[in-house]
GROMACS .gro file of C-alpha atoms in nm:
model
  463
    1MET     CA    1   3.706  -1.758   1.245
    2TYR     CA    2   3.754  -1.498   1.517
    3PHE     CA    3   3.483  -1.446   1.782
    4LYS     CA    4   3.461  -1.193   2.063
    5SER     CA    5   3.169  -1.086   2.280
    6PHE     CA    6   3.122  -0.749   2.451
    7PHE     CA    7   2.907  -0.687   2.759
    8ASP     CA    8   2.773  -0.352   2.882
    9GLU     CA    9   2.700  -0.408   3.252
   10GLN     CA   10   2.468  -0.110   3.287
   11LEU     CA   11   2.246  -0.214   2.996
   12ALA     CA   12   2.310  -0.590   3.031
   13HIS     CA   13   2.371  -0.571   2.656
   14MET     CA   14   2.566  -0.833   2.462
   15SER     CA   15   2.720  -0.757   2.122
   16TYR     CA   16   2.961  -0.959   1.912
   17LEU     CA   17   3.248  -0.915   1.667
   18ILE     CA   18   3.303  -1.203   1.425
   19GLY     CA   19   3.594  -1.201   1.184
   20CYS     CA   20   3.715  -1.411   0.894
   21GLN     CA   21   4.087  -1.453   0.952
   22LYS     CA   22   4.148  -1.546   0.587
   23THR     CA   23   4.003  -1.229   0.435
   24GLY     CA   24   4.052  -0.988   0.726
   25GLU     CA   25   3.684  -0.885   0.725
   26ALA     CA   26   3.469  -0.854   1.038
   27ILE     CA   27   3.108  -0.792   1.132
   28VAL     CA   28   2.954  -0.657   1.451
   29ILE     CA   29   2.619  -0.804   1.561
   30ASP     CA   30   2.385  -0.568   1.751
   31PRO     CA   31   2.646  -0.292   1.803
   32ALA     CA   32   2.625  -0.050   2.095
   33ARG     CA   33   2.637   0.322   2.027
   34ASP     CA   34   2.992   0.346   2.160
   35VAL     CA   35   3.177   0.175   1.876
   36GLU     CA   36   3.530   0.235   2.009
   37PRO     CA   37   3.565  -0.113   2.168
   38TYR     CA   38   3.496  -0.279   1.831
   39LEU     CA   39   3.744  -0.053   1.654
   40GLU     CA   40   4.012  -0.126   1.912
   41VAL     CA   41   3.971  -0.503   1.879
   42ALA     CA   42   3.954  -0.486   1.499
   43LYS     CA   43   4.274  -0.283   1.488
   44LYS     CA   44   4.452  -0.514   1.731
   45GLU     CA   45   4.349  -0.830   1.541
   46GLY     CA   46   4.403  -0.686   1.195
   47PHE     CA   47   4.040  -0.676   1.079
   48LYS     CA   48   3.847  -0.426   0.872
   49LEU     CA   49   3.498  -0.364   1.010
   50HIS     CA   50   3.325  -0.461   0.690
   51ALA     CA   51   2.966  -0.488   0.820
   52ALA     CA   52   2.718  -0.447   1.105
   53ALA     CA   53   2.394  -0.637   1.154
   54GLU     CA   54   2.096  -0.597   1.384
   55THR     CA   55   1.850  -0.859   1.500
   56HIS     CA   56   1.572  -0.599   1.545
   57ILE     CA   57   1.494  -0.235   1.620
   58HIS     CA   58   1.613  -0.214   1.979
   59ALA     CA   59   1.416  -0.046   2.257
   60ASP     CA   60   1.665  -0.041   2.544
   61TYR     CA   61   1.974   0.126   2.397
   62LEU     CA   62   2.082   0.331   2.097
   63SER     CA   63   2.239   0.130   1.819
   64GLY     CA   64   2.588   0.198   1.686
   65ALA     CA   65   2.501   0.073   1.336
   66ARG     CA   66   2.460   0.421   1.190
   67GLU     CA   67   2.779   0.541   1.359
   68LEU     CA   68   2.974   0.255   1.199
   69ALA     CA   69   2.817   0.305   0.856
   70HIS     CA   70   2.869   0.682   0.856
   71LEU     CA   71   3.223   0.695   0.989
   72TYR     CA   72   3.371   0.368   0.865
   73ASN     CA   73   3.160   0.273   0.561
   74THR     CA   74   3.045  -0.054   0.711
   75LYS     CA   75   2.767  -0.228   0.522
   76LEU     CA   76   2.442  -0.267   0.715
   77PHE     CA   77   2.247  -0.594   0.721
   78MET     CA   78   1.902  -0.516   0.861
   79SER     CA   79   1.561  -0.678   0.891
   80ASP     CA   80   1.296  -0.623   0.625
   81GLU     CA   81   1.036  -0.824   0.817
   82GLY     CA   82   0.732  -0.672   0.987
   83ASP     CA   83   0.492  -0.418   0.839
   84LYS     CA   84   0.562  -0.058   0.733
   85ASP     CA   85   0.585   0.057   1.096
   86TRP     CA   86   0.890  -0.162   1.152
   87LYS     CA   87   1.118  -0.046   0.872
   88TYR     CA   88   1.448   0.137   0.922
   89GLN     CA   89   1.410   0.489   0.783
   90TYR     CA   90   1.773   0.595   0.754
   91ILE     CA   91   1.957   0.308   0.589
   92SER     CA   92   1.903   0.432   0.233
   93GLU     CA   93   2.189   0.675   0.308
   94TYR     CA   94   2.432   0.384   0.344
   95ASP     CA   95   2.540   0.062   0.177
   96HIS     CA   96   2.291  -0.192   0.308
   97GLU     CA   97   2.112  -0.519   0.248
   98LEU     CA   98   1.760  -0.596   0.372
   99LEU     CA   99   1.699  -0.942   0.515
  100LYS     CA  100   1.400  -1.172   0.533
  101GLU     CA  101   1.333  -1.533   0.626
  102GLY     CA  102   1.562  -1.744   0.407
  103SER     CA  103   1.812  -1.465   0.331
  104ALA     CA  104   2.182  -1.543   0.360
  105PHE     CA  105   2.505  -1.344   0.354
  106SER     CA  106   2.874  -1.400   0.419
  107ILE     CA  107   3.156  -1.203   0.574
  108GLY     CA  108   3.461  -1.358   0.417
  109ASN     CA  109   3.417  -1.729   0.477
  110VAL     CA  110   3.181  -1.690   0.771
  111HIS     CA  111   2.826  -1.760   0.655
  112PHE     CA  112   2.498  -1.637   0.807
  113ASP     CA  113   2.150  -1.775   0.742
  114VAL     CA  114   1.855  -1.560   0.842
  115ILE     CA  115   1.551  -1.685   1.033
  116HIS     CA  116   1.248  -1.466   1.106
  117THR     CA  117   1.183  -1.500   1.481
  118PRO     CA  118   0.907  -1.254   1.572
  119GLY     CA  119   0.746  -1.228   1.914
  120HIS     CA  120   0.953  -0.977   2.103
  121THR     CA  121   0.908  -0.750   1.801
  122PRO     CA  122   0.747  -0.814   1.459
  123GLU     CA  123   1.070  -0.758   1.262
  124SER     CA  124   1.298  -0.969   1.483
  125ILE     CA  125   1.539  -1.199   1.299
  126SER     CA  126   1.809  -1.442   1.413
  127PHE     CA  127   2.140  -1.524   1.245
  128VAL     CA  128   2.263  -1.884   1.219
  129LEU     CA  129   2.644  -1.887   1.183
  130THR     CA  130   2.846  -2.146   0.990
  131ASP     CA  131   3.226  -2.123   0.986
  132LYS     CA  132   3.287  -2.233   0.629
  133GLY     CA  133   3.643  -2.103   0.645
  134GLY     CA  134   3.709  -2.362   0.912
  135GLY     CA  135   3.570  -2.635   0.691
  136ALA     CA  136   3.234  -2.669   0.868
  137ASN     CA  137   2.927  -2.779   0.677
  138GLU     CA  138   2.696  -2.745   0.976
  139PRO     CA  139   2.621  -2.432   1.183
  140MET     CA  140   2.801  -2.348   1.506
  141GLY     CA  141   2.553  -2.114   1.673
  142ILE     CA  142   2.269  -1.868   1.650
  143PHE     CA  143   2.251  -1.497   1.734
  144THR     CA  144   1.902  -1.469   1.881
  145GLY     CA  145   1.883  -1.100   1.970
  146ASP     CA  146   1.600  -1.044   2.219
  147PHE     CA  147   1.397  -1.344   2.103
  148LEU     CA  148   1.575  -1.616   2.304
  149PHE     CA  149   1.789  -1.559   2.612
  150VAL     CA  150   1.970  -1.792   2.848
  151GLY     CA  151   1.686  -1.917   3.068
  152ASP     CA  152   1.421  -1.685   2.927
  153VAL     CA  153   1.257  -1.541   2.615
  154GLY     CA  154   1.193  -1.186   2.501
  155ARG     CA  155   0.884  -1.018   2.638
  156PRO     CA  156   0.610  -0.943   2.382
  157ASP     CA  157   0.446  -0.658   2.575
  158LEU     CA  158   0.704  -0.382   2.527
  159LEU     CA  159   0.544  -0.239   2.213
  160GLU     CA  160   0.212  -0.203   2.392
  161LYS     CA  161   0.342  -0.083   2.729
  162ALA     CA  162   0.635   0.134   2.616
  163ALA     CA  163   0.537   0.243   2.266
  164GLY     CA  164   0.158   0.241   2.307
  165VAL     CA  165   0.084   0.002   2.019
  166ALA     CA  166  -0.245  -0.147   2.137
  167GLY     CA  167  -0.306  -0.521   2.103
  168THR     CA  168   0.051  -0.616   2.022
  169SER     CA  169   0.115  -0.808   2.347
  170GLU     CA  170  -0.114  -1.095   2.253
  171THR     CA  171  -0.007  -1.097   1.889
  172GLY     CA  172   0.359  -1.097   1.991
  173GLY     CA  173   0.306  -1.381   2.237
  174LYS     CA  174   0.149  -1.597   1.970
  175GLN     CA  175   0.431  -1.518   1.728
  176LEU     CA  176   0.689  -1.603   1.992
  177PHE     CA  177   0.529  -1.943   2.045
  178GLN     CA  178   0.568  -2.014   1.672
  179SER     CA  179   0.927  -1.886   1.672
  180LEU     CA  180   1.016  -2.127   1.953
  181GLN     CA  181   0.871  -2.416   1.755
  182LYS     CA  182   1.074  -2.313   1.450
  183VAL     CA  183   1.407  -2.266   1.627
  184GLY     CA  184   1.349  -2.578   1.834
  185LYS     CA  185   1.395  -2.786   1.518
  186LEU     CA  186   1.754  -2.665   1.469
  187PRO     CA  187   2.047  -2.883   1.584
  188GLU     CA  188   2.067  -2.897   1.962
  189PHE     CA  189   2.444  -2.848   1.961
  190LEU     CA  190   2.402  -2.487   1.841
  191GLN     CA  191   2.543  -2.227   2.076
  192VAL     CA  192   2.292  -1.956   2.169
  193TRP     CA  193   2.428  -1.600   2.161
  194PRO     CA  194   2.163  -1.357   2.292
  195ALA     CA  195   2.168  -0.976   2.294
  196HIS     CA  196   2.111  -0.949   2.670
  197GLY     CA  197   2.195  -1.106   3.002
  198ALA     CA  198   2.068  -1.077   3.359
  199GLY     CA  199   1.952  -0.727   3.448
  200SER     CA  200   1.786  -0.644   3.118
  201SER     CA  201   1.423  -0.528   3.115
  202CYS     CA  202   1.365  -0.711   2.786
  203GLY     CA  203   1.270  -1.023   2.984
  204LYS     CA  204   1.180  -1.109   3.341
  205SER     CA  205   1.420  -1.389   3.442
  206LEU     CA  206   1.730  -1.374   3.221
  207GLY     CA  207   2.020  -1.592   3.326
  208ALA     CA  208   2.357  -1.449   3.423
  209VAL     CA  209   2.548  -1.704   3.212
  210PRO     CA  210   2.640  -1.529   2.884
  211VAL     CA  211   2.606  -1.823   2.646
  212SER     CA  212   2.414  -2.149   2.627
  213THR     CA  213   2.323  -2.421   2.378
  214LEU     CA  214   1.993  -2.479   2.210
  215GLY     CA  215   1.975  -2.829   2.357
  216TYR     CA  216   2.026  -2.695   2.709
  217GLU     CA  217   1.761  -2.427   2.658
  218LYS     CA  218   1.514  -2.682   2.523
  219LYS     CA  219   1.569  -2.885   2.836
  220PHE     CA  220   1.571  -2.611   3.101
  221ASN     CA  221   1.438  -2.281   2.962
  222TRP     CA  222   1.085  -2.245   3.102
  223ALA     CA  223   0.939  -2.128   2.772
  224PHE     CA  224   1.041  -2.444   2.586
  225GLN     CA  225   0.860  -2.656   2.846
  226ILE     CA  226   0.522  -2.508   2.756
  227LYS     CA  227   0.349  -2.685   2.469
  228GLU     CA  228   0.027  -2.479   2.447
  229GLU     CA  229   0.015  -2.132   2.293
  230LYS     CA  230  -0.239  -1.993   2.542
  231GLN     CA  231  -0.037  -2.112   2.842
  232LEU     CA  232   0.281  -1.954   2.706
  233LEU     CA  233   0.098  -1.627   2.644
  234ASP     CA  234  -0.037  -1.620   3.000
  235GLU     CA  235   0.308  -1.693   3.146
  236LEU     CA  236   0.476  -1.434   2.923
  237LEU     CA  237   0.245  -1.152   3.024
  238ALA     CA  238   0.238  -1.232   3.397
  239GLY     CA  239   0.480  -1.051   3.627
  240GLN     CA  240   0.672  -0.857   3.364
  241PRO     CA  241   0.850  -0.555   3.519
  242GLU     CA  242   0.751  -0.204   3.419
  243PRO     CA  243   0.936  -0.104   3.100
  244PRO     CA  244   1.152   0.207   3.149
  245LYS     CA  245   1.005   0.526   3.003
  246TYR     CA  246   1.295   0.578   2.767
  247PHE     CA  247   1.219   0.258   2.572
  248ALA     CA  248   0.967   0.437   2.348
  249GLN     CA  249   1.230   0.699   2.264
  250MET     CA  250   1.487   0.431   2.180
  251LYS     CA  251   1.247   0.256   1.942
  252LYS     CA  252   1.181   0.585   1.766
  253LEU     CA  253   1.546   0.691   1.740
  254ASN     CA  254   1.672   0.350   1.629
  255LYS     CA  255   1.409   0.347   1.355
  256ILE     CA  256   1.469   0.697   1.218
  257GLY     CA  257   1.843   0.682   1.284
  258PRO     CA  258   2.033   0.789   1.597
  259GLU     CA  259   2.216   1.119   1.587
  260LEU     CA  260   2.590   1.090   1.526
  261LEU     CA  261   2.788   1.134   1.844
  262ASN     CA  262   2.920   1.477   1.929
  263LYS     CA  263   3.281   1.445   2.044
  264GLU     CA  264   3.313   1.802   2.174
  265LYS     CA  265   3.467   1.851   2.517
  266THR     CA  266   3.225   1.924   2.802
  267PRO     CA  267   3.298   2.258   2.974
  268LYS     CA  268   3.310   2.328   3.346
  269ALA     CA  269   2.986   2.476   3.478
  270SER     CA  270   2.929   2.718   3.763
  271LEU     CA  271   2.657   2.758   4.023
  272PRO     CA  272   2.386   2.867   4.035
  273LEU     CA  273   2.250   2.717   3.713
  274ASN     CA  274   2.049   2.973   3.521
  275HIS     CA  275   1.910   2.804   3.211
  276GLY     CA  276   1.669   2.541   3.344
  277GLU     CA  277   1.923   2.256   3.347
  278VAL     CA  278   1.881   1.953   3.571
  279LEU     CA  279   2.173   1.901   3.807
  280VAL     CA  280   2.258   1.531   3.835
  281ASP     CA  281   2.486   1.436   4.124
  282THR     CA  282   2.657   1.105   4.043
  283ARG     CA  283   2.833   1.064   4.379
  284PRO     CA  284   2.746   0.767   4.603
  285ALA     CA  285   2.428   0.812   4.806
  286ALA     CA  286   2.624   0.814   5.132
  287GLU     CA  287   2.807   1.129   5.020
  288PHE     CA  288   2.498   1.298   4.878
  289GLU     CA  289   2.312   1.223   5.202
  290LYS     CA  290   2.554   1.438   5.403
  291GLY     CA  291   2.485   1.750   5.199
  292HIS     CA  292   2.416   1.847   4.840
  293VAL     CA  293   2.324   2.128   4.607
  294LYS     CA  294   1.962   2.233   4.647
  295GLY     CA  295   1.746   2.094   4.369
  296SER     CA  296   1.995   1.829   4.257
  297LEU     CA  297   1.901   1.470   4.172
  298ASN     CA  298   2.123   1.193   4.306
  299LEU     CA  299   2.187   0.918   4.049
  300PRO     CA  300   2.493   0.732   4.181
  301TYR     CA  301   2.719   0.613   3.903
  302ASN     CA  302   2.687   0.239   3.944
  303GLY     CA  303   2.538  -0.057   3.760
  304SER     CA  304   2.184   0.083   3.763
  305PHE     CA  305   2.278   0.439   3.663
  306THR     CA  306   2.171   0.416   3.298
  307ASN     CA  307   1.837   0.255   3.380
  308TRP     CA  308   1.734   0.523   3.628
  309ALA     CA  309   1.869   0.803   3.412
  310GLY     CA  310   1.637   0.675   3.139
  311TRP     CA  311   1.344   0.668   3.379
  312LEU     CA  312   1.398   1.003   3.548
  313LEU     CA  313   1.563   1.237   3.295
  314ASP     CA  314   1.392   1.375   2.988
  315TYR     CA  315   1.527   1.435   2.640
  316GLU     CA  316   1.445   1.806   2.627
  317THR     CA  317   1.622   1.934   2.941
  318ASN     CA  318   1.995   2.002   2.943
  319ILE     CA  319   2.202   1.814   3.200
  320VAL     CA  320   2.485   1.935   3.424
  321LEU     CA  321   2.675   1.659   3.602
  322ILE     CA  322   2.848   1.645   3.937
  323VAL     CA  323   3.117   1.379   3.905
  324LYS     CA  324   3.342   1.256   4.183
  325GLU     CA  325   3.658   1.294   3.972
  326GLU     CA  326   3.725   1.449   3.633
  327GLU     CA  327   3.829   1.106   3.502
  328ASN     CA  328   3.471   0.984   3.560
  329LEU     CA  329   3.316   1.240   3.326
  330LEU     CA  330   3.377   1.051   3.002
  331ASN     CA  331   3.231   0.727   3.137
  332VAL     CA  332   2.921   0.900   3.275
  333LYS     CA  333   2.867   1.077   2.943
  334LYS     CA  334   2.905   0.749   2.751
  335SER     CA  335   2.644   0.587   2.974
  336LEU     CA  336   2.399   0.871   2.909
  337GLN     CA  337   2.476   0.869   2.537
  338SER     CA  338   2.407   0.496   2.522
  339ILE     CA  339   2.038   0.583   2.564
  340GLY     CA  340   2.045   0.910   2.370
  341LEU     CA  341   2.080   1.156   2.658
  342ASP     CA  342   2.334   1.363   2.470
  343GLN     CA  343   2.253   1.705   2.617
  344VAL     CA  344   2.526   1.725   2.884
  345THR     CA  345   2.622   2.092   2.880
  346GLY     CA  346   2.858   2.111   3.177
  347TYR     CA  347   3.007   1.941   3.481
  348LEU     CA  348   3.118   2.017   3.835
  349LEU     CA  349   3.350   1.848   4.083
  350PRO     CA  350   3.273   1.812   4.456
  351GLU     CA  351   3.511   2.095   4.540
  352ASP     CA  352   3.309   2.325   4.313
  353ILE     CA  353   2.992   2.292   4.523
  354GLY     CA  354   3.126   2.342   4.876
  355GLN     CA  355   2.950   2.670   4.944
  356GLU     CA  356   2.621   2.570   4.784
  357LEU     CA  357   2.519   2.275   5.000
  358GLU     CA  358   2.185   2.226   5.171
  359GLU     CA  359   2.132   1.986   5.457
  360GLY     CA  360   2.102   1.622   5.351
  361TYR     CA  361   1.859   1.360   5.473
  362GLU     CA  362   1.876   1.090   5.738
  363SER     CA  363   1.882   0.716   5.679
  364ILE     CA  364   1.711   0.516   5.952
  365SER     CA  365   1.699   0.150   6.055
  366ALA     CA  366   1.395  -0.071   6.016
  367GLU     CA  367   1.353  -0.079   6.394
  368LYS     CA  368   1.352   0.301   6.416
  369ALA     CA  369   1.115   0.328   6.119
  370LYS     CA  370   0.867   0.096   6.294
  371LYS     CA  371   0.877   0.307   6.611
  372LEU     CA  372   0.824   0.629   6.415
  373LEU     CA  373   0.537   0.479   6.217
  374ASP     CA  374   0.372   0.361   6.541
  375LYS     CA  375   0.401   0.703   6.706
  376GLU     CA  376   0.353   0.957   6.427
  377ASP     CA  377   0.150   1.005   6.111
  378PHE     CA  378   0.421   0.943   5.851
  379TYR     CA  379   0.353   0.891   5.480
  380LEU     CA  380   0.543   0.573   5.391
  381ILE     CA  381   0.646   0.542   5.025
  382ASP     CA  382   0.742   0.209   4.865
  383VAL     CA  383   0.934   0.278   4.540
  384ARG     CA  384   0.981  -0.086   4.434
  385TYR     CA  385   0.844  -0.248   4.119
  386GLN     CA  386   0.483  -0.367   4.104
  387ASN     CA  387   0.576  -0.736   4.127
  388GLU     CA  388   0.783  -0.667   4.441
  389TRP     CA  389   0.491  -0.482   4.596
  390ASP     CA  390   0.255  -0.766   4.507
  391ASP     CA  391   0.484  -1.018   4.677
  392GLY     CA  392   0.450  -0.830   5.007
  393HIS     CA  393   0.475  -0.479   5.149
  394ILE     CA  394   0.475  -0.287   5.475
  395PRO     CA  395   0.123  -0.228   5.609
  396GLY     CA  396   0.010   0.129   5.546
  397ALA     CA  397   0.268   0.193   5.273
  398HIS     CA  398   0.179   0.379   4.954
  399HIS     CA  399   0.313   0.242   4.627
  400HIS     CA  400   0.490   0.499   4.407
  401MET     CA  401   0.736   0.310   4.186
  402LEU     CA  402   1.055   0.514   4.154
  403GLY     CA  403   1.023   0.562   3.779
  404ASN     CA  404   0.671   0.705   3.823
  405LEU     CA  405   0.737   0.901   4.142
  406GLU     CA  406   0.772   1.243   3.981
  407ASP     CA  407   0.446   1.195   3.790
  408GLN     CA  408   0.265   1.118   4.118
  409LEU     CA  409   0.392   1.403   4.335
  410ASN     CA  410   0.043   1.554   4.357
  411GLU     CA  411  -0.068   1.240   4.542
  412ILE     CA  412   0.190   1.289   4.817
  413PRO     CA  413   0.087   1.512   5.110
  414LYS     CA  414   0.321   1.806   5.170
  415ASP     CA  415   0.211   1.846   5.532
  416LYS     CA  416   0.340   1.505   5.645
  417LYS     CA  417   0.680   1.364   5.720
  418ILE     CA  418   0.784   1.099   5.469
  419ILE     CA  419   0.976   0.772   5.486
  420THR     CA  420   1.088   0.614   5.160
  421HIS     CA  421   1.197   0.255   5.110
  422CYS     CA  422   1.282  -0.001   4.842
  423LYS     CA  423   1.437  -0.348   4.875
  424SER     CA  424   1.779  -0.241   5.006
  425GLY     CA  425   1.780   0.140   5.033
  426ALA     CA  426   1.947   0.225   4.701
  427ARG     CA  427   1.642   0.312   4.490
  428SER     CA  428   1.474   0.488   4.781
  429ALA     CA  429   1.785   0.706   4.821
  430ILE     CA  430   1.730   0.822   4.462
  431GLY     CA  431   1.363   0.876   4.543
  432THR     CA  432   1.451   1.075   4.854
  433SER     CA  433   1.677   1.303   4.649
  434LEU     CA  434   1.399   1.354   4.395
  435LEU     CA  435   1.147   1.441   4.666
  436GLN     CA  436   1.388   1.688   4.824
  437ALA     CA  437   1.455   1.848   4.486
  438LYS     CA  438   1.078   1.892   4.442
  439GLY     CA  439   1.033   2.065   4.776
  440PHE     CA  440   0.962   1.779   5.018
  441LYS     CA  441   1.210   1.844   5.298
  442ASN     CA  442   1.096   1.615   5.581
  443VAL     CA  443   1.207   1.291   5.417
  444LEU     CA  444   1.379   0.990   5.575
  445ASN     CA  445   1.525   0.691   5.390
  446LEU     CA  446   1.484   0.338   5.524
  447GLU     CA  447   1.837   0.198   5.525
  448GLY     CA  448   1.841  -0.168   5.431
  449GLY     CA  449   1.489  -0.129   5.296
  450PHE     CA  450   1.224  -0.399   5.291
  451SER     CA  451   1.490  -0.669   5.327
  452ASP     CA  452   1.592  -0.539   5.671
  453TRP     CA  453   1.226  -0.491   5.764
  454GLN     CA  454   1.166  -0.861   5.697
  455LYS     CA  455   1.485  -0.967   5.876
  456GLU     CA  456   1.359  -0.788   6.187
  457GLY     CA  457   1.039  -0.993   6.171
  458LEU     CA  458   0.824  -0.683   6.128
  459PRO     CA  459   0.474  -0.710   5.981
  460VAL     CA  460   0.425  -0.765   5.607
  461LYS     CA  461   0.102  -0.745   5.412
  462LYS     CA  462  -0.018  -0.891   5.082
  463ASP     CA  463  -0.320  -0.739   4.906
   0.00000   0.00000   0.00000
């Protein structure tokens, strides 16, 4: 058997390619939309991508299952659990097999048994792998999707918070409790292969280690330590971070079938933009801060780029990118496409914007911020998550989480100077650029954020 994992750092997404070396067939579990890495490995190792399988209808990225089926005739193995609202609507176009509790299938001599593991979503299934080609008569591991992570379990509240399906948080929590009991009876030597690692919004405390064992999780994963359904439900729903706005769109698109990727080359754009596009500047905040195109939004291309693009960009408005170098364009586009933001209509380089700059903003220290707040009537904005705010915040601050900031602009006074802050200064730099783009010009960014404020021993308040 051949086994390889793939990790998307921006989405904290894990996917897997498993091949039978005797028959030359391979399957991809929970494929990302960019299928090129799987094709490259398959070609290098001499495999045909025979199949793709999904553990559930994903909410945090666009699946590559349709791309593989359409372009490479891969067979799709998909869940048939859950009610009519949780059925794939596009798979009738392709060779496919629907799976339920007790289903089984093989790729060459690699065998998969299907377990229904609802909780994160109603249709969630897990795949138990046995390498029969290697002579095994017991399973090696389990692909758990978003049901069981290293150190955590999938959150049951996404359908209610992101997709607006009322009452599903409690139902999902109860189902997850039962799924843990079921999986907990499997052999403890099983390796656990989840669909996400640390940084994913599909849980609240995912571990950074990519793989674990069921025995280890039963011993140290907090969810396995709880023996009462009500207690697990309370713990699951407490302190979950806000789900990004784009999650509802991902659920919808993965259910009806993602659009096939457009491989056309992106043309150079020119300023000023005249067709209502949003101009996204992907340069580091330190460069944007010095000067930028009026009305542009700064989303630095780093590990959190995709998350904040999903929060702050919409699916109806065309996007023009400013990229630091032409070589960066393809990677930025792939990151946007991974969550369905396909409408990139042009790009610019820094040398293309030299004559169109407006004055940037100033970043200030915690000490200077305290002096300004003591002397003048500033409006202090905290853009951190709710749980961060609840743990402690600067007295007098106003909470406008970055992902909701644009929706709350009418609450922000235009006649006051503004200071923005987050934990370290990175998210608040994005918030500062958004405020400037929306006409708030007297904006300062707290460099070092709340962390530096605390280090200076400055006052902190808890509500």
